[in-house]
Amino acid sequence: MNENTHIASRTLTEWKETYPLLHQLIATEEVFWVNGKYESFEKQVRSISAEDVKDAEARLMRFAPYLQLVFPETTETNGLIESQLVPIQQMQTYLETSHQVEIPGSMWLKCDSHLPIAGSIKARGGIYEVLKHAEDLALRHHLLTPQDDYSIFDSSKFRELFSRHTIAVGSTGNLGLSIGIISAKLGFQVTVHMSADAKAWKKELLKSKGVKVVEYPSDYGKAVEEGRKQAASDPNCYFIDDENSRHLFLGYAVAAYRLKKQLDALHIAVDREHPLFVYLPCGVGGGPGGVAFGLKLVFGDSVHCFFAEPTHSPCMLIGLMTGLHDQVSVQDFGIDNKTEADGLAVGRPSRFVGRMIESLLSGIYTVQDEELYKLLSRLTDSHAIKLEPSALAGMPGPVRLVSKPEGQQYLTHHDLMHKLQKATHVVWATGGSLVPTSIHEEYYQRGLKIADS
Ligand SMILES: *Cc1c(COP(=O)(O)O)cnc(C)c1O
């Protein structure tokens, strides 16, 4: 690739002239990008409404008795797939000391890493979409009325129906896990198309649940493309399209209403004087995009959402900054999409999500893999919470926001500087509880080594 290579009708040189940040992105340096298209949420035209999200929430409520029955780990939450919000004061102090900055306000961790059933944020969107599909099928085949107790999904009649249907998905790992586990439980046949980045233990775990795993030597985009193609040739196959799914998005968005309840219970105010900052690891965009959208519906302009991407996979950043969305991949710009953060190893962002968030997202920063490992070890030591590398991407967010010139400009521009003492920072921990102990130990040791060097 050279400077005259054309990328979506312009040369690389022209792109760099228009967006100088590309120099640093291509050099895989850590960057902080503030979204120039950000505007007040109240003013925005939306194609998804609060009612749509409420409808998704109600669907999950209907399924709660079923989930509680077949996944006893959801008993504590009455069949809801929900995670804890925990204070991480020690981590905050560590970040302040190691970066020599003050982080005003208080830091919390949203532990989607420990969501029941699938141990990652994918347990929200992925499971929701499968449940929606199962409900649609059951209604169409007159096995169900909306008034029924959904425990009846755990019956041979339902399993027999679903056994004649297939669910397929392309994934770097965690989406495959969540969809594979719930689909197999309902009785569907499941095929998961997995990219080269997918970790071996994730593939093994799926196979042990009776899921068909198809492996690809290339990246996530290819796995999705192949899965989509194969599914299209089978009328009984339902393809969960991580790059374009409104249902996934809605499933993720429900998280915001649940978070509101948790904050209320803790008497944590979120309003003009008490801003909420949320830091979300981003792959293709569906998970963080859906959550961010939901948060905007709930908290409006009082919430500020930032995404975090690996320095080697800044696909959403490039897609939003250039406005090209899925028309470009990081590889088009000579970035290799090679990262240990397998959940974020995505080279091309979702256009659907990009369009949904393009004026509600505050910004995106990038993180090096080494930093993720270091933070992983730290969090293990300070709070005994085990995450996978991808899930740590949100952790440096508050430091970046208060210390980077671009972050400070954002705070000043939105009149937030003097409100920071009353701010709440929520770091979204997106996965990790299913990581086998021995593999987490390897991550941990690696993080210690990096910290020492
Ligand atoms: C999938 C995933 C994300 C990001 O979600 P996208 O929908 O791909 O943007 C973040 N962290 C982990 C651990 C994930 O598995």
mmCIF file of N, CA, C and O in Angstrom, residues 7 54 62 68 87 174 183 248 252-253 261 274 308 315 330 333 364 405 409:
data_model
loop_
_atom_site.group_PDB
_atom_site.id
_atom_site.type_symbol
_atom_site.label_atom_id
_atom_site.label_comp_id
_atom_site.label_asym_id
_atom_site.label_seq_id
_atom_site.Cartn_x
_atom_site.Cartn_y
_atom_site.Cartn_z
ATOM 1 N N ILE A 7 -8.700 4.747 -1.309
ATOM 2 C CA ILE A 7 -9.567 4.163 -0.296
ATOM 3 C C ILE A 7 -10.894 4.902 -0.435
ATOM 4 O O ILE A 7 -10.957 6.104 -0.163
ATOM 5 N N LYS A 54 -38.560 -0.574 25.698
ATOM 6 C CA LYS A 54 -39.486 -1.088 26.726
ATOM 7 C C LYS A 54 -40.099 -2.417 26.285
ATOM 8 O O LYS A 54 -40.325 -3.323 27.101
ATOM 9 N N ARG A 62 -41.078 -11.590 30.230
ATOM 10 C CA ARG A 62 -41.924 -12.767 29.945
ATOM 11 C C ARG A 62 -41.092 -14.046 29.979
ATOM 12 O O ARG A 62 -41.573 -15.097 30.375
ATOM 13 N N GLN A 68 -35.177 -18.777 34.555
ATOM 14 C CA GLN A 68 -34.940 -19.179 35.938
ATOM 15 C C GLN A 68 -35.014 -20.703 36.084
ATOM 16 O O GLN A 68 -34.273 -21.308 36.851
ATOM 17 N N PRO A 87 -18.300 -0.610 43.316
ATOM 18 C CA PRO A 87 -17.330 0.486 43.402
ATOM 19 C C PRO A 87 -15.905 -0.044 43.234
ATOM 20 O O PRO A 87 -15.601 -1.151 43.692
ATOM 21 N N ASN A 174 -17.402 -14.512 21.881
ATOM 22 C CA ASN A 174 -18.416 -14.362 22.919
ATOM 23 C C ASN A 174 -19.852 -14.340 22.399
ATOM 24 O O ASN A 174 -20.747 -14.861 23.058
ATOM 25 N N SER A 183 -29.394 -21.139 22.391
ATOM 26 C CA SER A 183 -30.066 -21.843 21.291
ATOM 27 C C SER A 183 -30.091 -23.336 21.543
ATOM 28 O O SER A 183 -31.110 -24.005 21.323
ATOM 29 N N LEU A 248 -30.490 -7.321 18.291
ATOM 30 C CA LEU A 248 -29.325 -7.332 19.183
ATOM 31 C C LEU A 248 -29.219 -5.971 19.881
ATOM 32 O O LEU A 248 -29.048 -5.882 21.090
ATOM 33 N N TYR A 252 -29.301 -5.042 23.958
ATOM 34 C CA TYR A 252 -28.254 -4.321 24.679
ATOM 35 C C TYR A 252 -28.805 -3.060 25.350
ATOM 36 O O TYR A 252 -28.429 -2.708 26.457
ATOM 37 N N ALA A 253 -29.716 -2.387 24.635
ATOM 38 C CA ALA A 253 -30.220 -1.097 25.127
ATOM 39 C C ALA A 253 -30.966 -1.233 26.462
ATOM 40 O O ALA A 253 -30.966 -0.304 27.271
ATOM 41 N N LYS A 261 -31.990 1.758 37.550
ATOM 42 C CA LYS A 261 -32.523 1.224 38.815
ATOM 43 C C LYS A 261 -31.403 1.017 39.834
ATOM 44 O O LYS A 261 -31.565 1.317 41.022
ATOM 45 N N HIS A 274 -24.844 16.407 38.015
ATOM 46 C CA HIS A 274 -24.153 15.158 38.371
ATOM 47 C C HIS A 274 -23.973 14.310 37.121
ATOM 48 O O HIS A 274 -24.762 13.395 36.858
ATOM 49 N N ALA A 308 -13.974 2.458 23.658
ATOM 50 C CA ALA A 308 -12.550 2.136 23.705
ATOM 51 C C ALA A 308 -12.264 1.044 22.695
ATOM 52 O O ALA A 308 -12.994 0.057 22.627
ATOM 53 N N CYS A 315 -11.748 0.351 14.326
ATOM 54 C CA CYS A 315 -12.657 0.389 13.176
ATOM 55 C C CYS A 315 -13.780 1.399 13.353
ATOM 56 O O CYS A 315 -14.126 2.130 12.423
ATOM 57 N N VAL A 330 -10.043 -1.265 8.800
ATOM 58 C CA VAL A 330 -8.753 -0.756 9.284
ATOM 59 C C VAL A 330 -7.627 -1.239 8.370
ATOM 60 O O VAL A 330 -6.641 -0.534 8.150
ATOM 61 N N PHE A 333 -6.446 0.941 5.638
ATOM 62 C CA PHE A 333 -5.500 1.992 6.018
ATOM 63 C C PHE A 333 -4.159 1.407 6.476
ATOM 64 O O PHE A 333 -3.343 2.111 7.059
ATOM 65 N N ILE A 364 -14.021 8.461 21.177
ATOM 66 C CA ILE A 364 -13.409 7.120 21.225
ATOM 67 C C ILE A 364 -11.922 7.289 21.514
ATOM 68 O O ILE A 364 -11.290 8.212 20.991
ATOM 69 N N PRO A 405 -5.474 16.480 26.269
ATOM 70 C CA PRO A 405 -5.970 17.804 25.871
ATOM 71 C C PRO A 405 -7.353 17.717 25.209
ATOM 72 O O PRO A 405 -8.220 18.555 25.482
ATOM 73 N N GLN A 409 -10.712 19.499 26.543
ATOM 74 C CA GLN A 409 -11.509 20.394 25.690
ATOM 75 C C GLN A 409 -12.975 20.000 25.706
ATOM 76 O O GLN A 409 -13.864 20.840 25.752
#
